[in-house]
Tab-separated table of C-alpha atoms and ligand atoms in Angstrom:
chain	number	residue	atom	x	y	z
J	753	UNK	CA	-24.220	16.952	16.477
J	754	UNK	CA	-23.604	14.626	19.415
J	755	UNK	CA	-22.747	16.504	22.578
J	756	UNK	CA	-19.278	14.906	23.015
J	757	UNK	CA	-17.403	18.022	24.105
J	758	UNK	CA	-20.178	20.443	25.132
J	759	UNK	CA	-21.382	23.336	22.985
J	760	UNK	CA	-18.335	24.922	21.251
J	761	UNK	CA	-17.876	28.552	22.356
J	762	UNK	CA	-16.625	29.765	18.969
J	763	UNK	CA	-17.344	28.863	15.335
J	764	UNK	CA	-14.197	28.958	13.186
J	765	UNK	CA	-14.720	29.708	9.488
J	766	UNK	CA	-11.222	30.247	8.070
J	767	UNK	CA	-7.558	30.566	8.878
J	768	UNK	CA	-4.250	31.871	7.609
J	769	UNK	CA	-0.827	30.962	8.903
J	770	UNK	CA	-0.986	30.754	12.674
J	771	UNK	CA	-4.329	32.629	12.862
J	772	UNK	CA	-7.950	31.475	12.937
J	773	UNK	CA	-10.975	33.622	12.068
J	774	UNK	CA	-14.409	33.217	13.667
J	775	UNK	CA	-17.908	33.907	12.334
J	776	UNK	CA	-17.745	37.542	13.465
J	777	UNK	CA	-14.383	38.105	11.775
J	778	UNK	CA	-12.391	38.031	15.049
J	779	UNK	CA	-8.836	36.722	14.665
J	780	UNK	CA	-7.135	34.388	17.127
J	781	UNK	CA	-3.495	33.375	17.384
J	782	UNK	CA	-3.879	29.572	17.321
J	783	UNK	CA	-1.856	28.144	20.203
J	784	UNK	CA	-3.780	24.845	20.073
J	785	UNK	CA	-3.005	23.905	16.437
J	786	UNK	CA	-6.025	21.594	16.236
J	787	UNK	CA	-4.608	19.742	19.266
J	788	UNK	CA	-1.097	19.589	17.766
J	789	UNK	CA	-2.358	18.392	14.378
J	790	UNK	CA	-1.897	21.588	12.342
J	791	UNK	CA	1.783	21.903	13.068
J	792	UNK	CA	2.341	23.627	9.703
J	793	UNK	CA	-0.356	26.200	10.438
J	794	UNK	CA	-3.413	26.845	8.268
J	795	UNK	CA	-3.301	27.200	4.457
J	796	UNK	CA	0.452	26.677	4.153
J	797	UNK	CA	1.101	27.168	0.397
J	798	UNK	CA	3.106	23.931	0.099
J	799	UNK	CA	0.281	21.927	1.706
J	800	UNK	CA	-2.413	23.647	-0.401
J	801	UNK	CA	-0.394	22.978	-3.560
J	802	UNK	CA	0.270	19.307	-2.708
J	803	UNK	CA	-3.339	18.540	-1.717
J	804	UNK	CA	-4.847	20.452	-4.659
J	805	UNK	CA	-2.560	18.782	-7.204
J	806	UNK	CA	-3.260	15.324	-5.813
J	807	UNK	CA	-7.044	15.799	-5.690
J	808	UNK	CA	-6.950	17.067	-9.279
J	809	UNK	CA	-4.875	14.022	-10.301
J	810	UNK	CA	-6.395	11.123	-8.385
J	811	UNK	CA	-8.737	11.600	-5.433
J	812	UNK	CA	-9.128	8.078	-4.125
J	813	UNK	CA	-7.758	4.682	-4.968
J	814	UNK	CA	-8.546	1.598	-2.917
J	815	UNK	CA	-5.984	-0.385	-0.971
J	816	UNK	CA	-6.221	-3.094	-3.658
J	817	UNK	CA	-3.841	-0.962	-5.768
J	818	UNK	CA	-0.556	0.852	-5.310
J	819	UNK	CA	-0.315	4.599	-5.954
J	820	UNK	CA	2.808	6.776	-6.114
J	821	UNK	CA	2.128	9.087	-3.117
J	822	UNK	CA	1.535	6.167	-0.742
J	823	UNK	CA	4.670	4.333	-1.892
J	824	UNK	CA	6.727	7.530	-1.656
J	825	UNK	CA	5.491	8.272	1.851
J	826	UNK	CA	6.124	4.702	2.993
J	827	UNK	CA	9.674	4.941	1.628
J	828	UNK	CA	10.297	8.227	3.436
J	829	UNK	CA	8.986	6.796	6.712
J	830	UNK	CA	11.300	3.807	6.311
J	831	UNK	CA	14.217	6.191	5.772
J	832	UNK	CA	13.252	8.033	8.972
J	833	UNK	CA	13.214	4.745	10.875
J	834	UNK	CA	16.541	3.784	9.284
J	835	UNK	CA	15.759	0.070	9.011
J	836	UNK	CA	15.153	-1.411	5.582
J	837	UNK	CA	13.175	-4.299	7.051
J	838	UNK	CA	10.571	-1.823	8.380
J	839	UNK	CA	7.032	-2.106	7.015
J	840	UNK	CA	4.360	0.606	6.878
J	841	UNK	CA	0.579	0.414	7.232
J	842	UNK	CA	-1.481	3.566	6.725
J	843	UNK	CA	-4.625	4.292	8.692
J	844	UNK	CA	-7.040	7.193	9.037
J	845	UNK	CA	-6.420	8.198	12.646
J	846	UNK	CA	-4.238	7.706	15.662
J	847	UNK	CA	-6.827	5.402	17.191
J	848	UNK	CA	-6.774	3.151	14.113
J	849	UNK	CA	-2.972	3.080	14.087
J	850	UNK	CA	-3.111	1.845	17.675
J	851	UNK	CA	-5.769	-0.715	16.734
J	852	UNK	CA	-3.248	-2.059	14.222
J	853	UNK	CA	-0.616	-2.146	16.972
J	854	UNK	CA	-3.052	-4.031	19.214
J	855	UNK	CA	-3.603	-6.585	16.445
J	856	UNK	CA	0.156	-6.946	15.875
J	857	UNK	CA	0.447	-7.780	19.578
J	858	UNK	CA	-2.260	-10.432	19.160
J	859	UNK	CA	-0.370	-11.910	16.169
J	860	UNK	CA	2.485	-12.881	18.497
J	861	UNK	CA	0.188	-15.506	20.026
J	862	UNK	CA	0.835	-14.006	23.451
J	863	UNK	CA	-2.064	-12.455	25.350
J	864	UNK	CA	-0.760	-9.743	27.678
J	865	UNK	CA	-0.352	-6.074	26.660
J	866	UNK	CA	1.102	-3.716	29.267
J	867	UNK	CA	-0.003	-0.075	29.023
J	868	UNK	CA	0.677	2.997	31.154
J	869	UNK	CA	-1.608	4.503	33.758
J	870	UNK	CA	-3.001	7.834	32.523
J	871	UNK	CA	-1.861	7.093	28.964
J	872	UNK	CA	-4.033	7.908	25.959
J	873	UNK	CA	-4.187	5.861	22.772
J	874	UNK	CA	-7.566	6.766	21.249
J	875	UNK	CA	-11.290	6.199	21.502
J	876	UNK	CA	-11.943	3.058	19.451
J	877	UNK	CA	-12.461	-0.062	21.569
J	878	UNK	CA	-8.961	-1.562	21.211
J	879	UNK	CA	-7.209	1.771	21.686
J	880	UNK	CA	-9.475	2.543	24.609
J	881	UNK	CA	-8.591	-0.825	26.126
J	882	UNK	CA	-4.942	0.369	26.227
J	883	UNK	CA	-5.895	3.823	27.558
J	884	UNK	CA	-5.187	3.981	31.294
J	885	UNK	CA	-7.895	6.475	32.190
J	886	UNK	CA	-10.952	5.029	33.989
J	887	UNK	CA	-13.044	8.146	33.257
J	888	UNK	CA	-12.754	7.484	29.504
J	889	UNK	CA	-13.030	3.684	29.490
J	890	UNK	CA	-15.308	2.494	32.245
J	891	UNK	CA	-18.658	3.469	30.730
J	892	UNK	CA	-17.827	1.540	27.525
J	893	UNK	CA	-16.817	-1.782	29.094
J	894	UNK	CA	-16.369	-4.619	28.578
J	895	UNK	CA	-13.349	-3.756	26.411
J	896	UNK	CA	-11.012	-6.190	24.604
J	897	UNK	CA	-9.102	-8.122	27.273
J	898	UNK	CA	-5.493	-8.833	28.127
J	899	UNK	CA	-4.400	-5.275	28.953
J	900	UNK	CA	-2.748	-4.572	32.313
J	901	UNK	CA	-1.513	-1.192	33.541
J	902	UNK	CA	1.758	0.052	35.034
J	903	UNK	CA	2.727	3.441	36.557
J	904	UNK	CA	4.438	5.564	33.849
J	905	UNK	CA	8.126	5.884	34.705
J	906	UNK	CA	8.290	3.014	37.219
J	907	UNK	CA	10.612	0.410	35.647
J	908	UNK	CA	10.706	-1.748	38.797
J	909	UNK	CA	6.927	-2.109	38.790
J	910	UNK	CA	6.929	-2.807	35.057
J	911	UNK	CA	9.664	-5.444	35.355
J	912	UNK	CA	7.781	-7.184	38.162
J	913	UNK	CA	4.589	-7.084	36.085
J	914	UNK	CA	6.372	-8.661	33.090
J	915	UNK	CA	7.877	-11.339	35.318
J	916	UNK	CA	4.443	-12.582	36.378
J	917	UNK	CA	4.295	-14.224	32.942
J	918	UNK	CA	6.974	-13.077	30.446
J	919	UNK	CA	6.216	-15.841	27.920
J	920	UNK	CA	2.636	-14.593	27.603
J	921	UNK	CA	3.564	-10.881	27.421
J	922	UNK	CA	3.134	-9.635	23.852
J	923	UNK	CA	3.793	-5.909	24.076
J	924	UNK	CA	4.564	-2.892	26.211
J	925	UNK	CA	3.044	0.326	24.891
J	926	UNK	CA	3.660	3.934	25.900
J	927	UNK	CA	3.764	7.536	24.720
J	928	UNK	CA	7.277	9.056	24.823
J	929	UNK	CA	5.565	12.104	26.337
J	930	UNK	CA	2.177	11.567	27.946
J	931	UNK	CA	-0.023	14.244	26.397
J	932	UNK	CA	-3.559	14.029	27.745
J	933	UNK	CA	-2.448	13.751	31.299
J	934	UNK	CA	-0.379	16.939	31.485
J	935	UNK	CA	2.690	16.752	29.207
J	936	UNK	CA	4.799	14.268	31.161
J	937	UNK	CA	7.989	13.151	29.368
J	938	UNK	CA	9.445	9.683	29.879
J	939	UNK	CA	13.079	9.839	30.937
J	940	UNK	CA	15.704	8.626	28.483
J	941	UNK	CA	16.537	5.850	30.977
J	942	UNK	CA	12.914	4.678	31.174
J	943	UNK	CA	12.753	4.290	27.390
J	944	UNK	CA	16.125	2.506	27.316
J	945	UNK	CA	15.159	0.215	30.203
J	946	UNK	CA	11.907	-0.766	28.452
J	947	UNK	CA	13.873	-1.529	25.268
J	948	UNK	CA	16.211	-3.798	27.271
J	949	UNK	CA	13.308	-5.474	29.104
J	950	UNK	CA	11.558	-6.157	25.794
J	951	UNK	CA	14.760	-7.553	24.246
J	952	UNK	CA	15.265	-9.829	27.241
J	953	UNK	CA	11.842	-11.456	26.910
J	954	UNK	CA	11.001	-11.115	23.188
J	955	UNK	CA	8.329	-8.514	23.887
J	956	UNK	CA	7.280	-5.890	21.314
J	957	UNK	CA	8.095	-2.322	22.364
J	958	UNK	CA	5.297	-0.154	21.000
J	959	UNK	CA	5.660	3.630	20.998
J	960	UNK	CA	2.670	5.875	20.353
J	961	UNK	CA	4.024	8.935	18.530
J	962	UNK	CA	0.599	10.213	17.458
J	963	UNK	CA	1.192	13.457	19.376
J	964	UNK	CA	4.981	13.537	19.526
J	965	UNK	CA	6.038	12.340	16.048
J	966	UNK	CA	6.711	14.152	12.781
J	967	UNK	CA	9.142	16.637	14.252
J	968	UNK	CA	7.009	18.051	17.035
J	969	UNK	CA	9.675	17.599	19.700
J	970	UNK	CA	12.738	18.470	17.584
J	971	UNK	CA	13.693	15.019	16.296
J	972	UNK	CA	11.412	13.277	13.771
J	973	UNK	CA	10.330	10.786	16.459
J	974	UNK	CA	10.564	11.631	20.151
J	975	UNK	CA	12.082	8.217	21.005
J	976	UNK	CA	15.190	9.046	18.921
J	977	UNK	CA	16.524	11.076	21.857
J	978	UNK	CA	16.907	7.801	23.770
J	979	UNK	CA	18.947	6.211	20.943
J	980	UNK	CA	16.549	3.262	20.722
J	981	UNK	CA	14.367	1.771	17.994
J	982	UNK	CA	10.924	0.449	19.002
J	983	UNK	CA	9.381	-2.562	17.249
J	984	UNK	CA	6.134	-0.733	16.510
J	985	UNK	CA	5.661	3.028	16.021
J	986	UNK	CA	2.216	4.539	15.609
D	2260	PLP	C1	-0.970	9.810	22.144
D	2260	PLP	C2	-2.212	9.713	21.335
D	2260	PLP	N1	-2.513	8.551	20.738
D	2260	PLP	C3	-3.621	8.418	19.982
D	2260	PLP	C4	-4.508	9.459	19.817
D	2260	PLP	C5	-5.746	9.248	18.978
D	2260	PLP	O1	-5.613	9.877	17.768
D	2260	PLP	P1	-6.912	10.190	16.873
D	2260	PLP	O2	-7.650	11.279	17.569
D	2260	PLP	O3	-6.338	10.604	15.558
D	2260	PLP	O4	-7.694	8.916	16.781
D	2260	PLP	C6	-4.237	10.695	20.393
D	2260	PLP	C7	-5.161	11.828	20.208
D	2260	PLP	O5	-5.055	12.869	20.797
D	2260	PLP	C8	-3.072	10.815	21.199
D	2260	PLP	O6	-2.790	11.961	21.827
């Protein structure tokens, strides 16, 4: 395989509950959870049953058709958001969800997207363009344009950046808790101030919940603690 992450030190062959088993039969308590992905552990009976039943019923159907699980999931997500006008688009990864967010920003007709220093939004070109980490982006440039960066948590800087050209500012994107850069939570006030700034200028507030969503911080979405509703949630 490509040497993206160096040679892995351990080969994992199976798992049960919160434990992983390597090629020699050693067991490990999994504190990484696939980088927060396996939040229900490994082989949870409800997940095994749901996946097995679905694969035995209908393995793949293209996006030219509707299918009950997709409609049901979209409905449940809408209920979680609590806004009947909400619309859902499914994608295969966090990076692709953020690509969709990038394209939504473009659909406003405005060019500027403001993203946080040290943020992480994925490794595809659009998501990388919004990722404020030079070590990850620079070797792949030129990236899609229009993205400018602000210091995470600094509302005065962000407001001044918007005010350079509010009418051409499409979106502000951030993680409610920055993950890759050391688990740095946004304050409630920062999230509320961004919501107000976006409302003032007709800017889309985009929240990347790829790491924080689906109950990982206590509420279904992390932004709920701030009592706000973003325009775009990935
Ligand atoms: C906040 C955030 N956004 C997006 C991504 C990209 O998700 P994926 O690896 O599924 O493309 C990640 C991955 O760790 C992430 O932490």
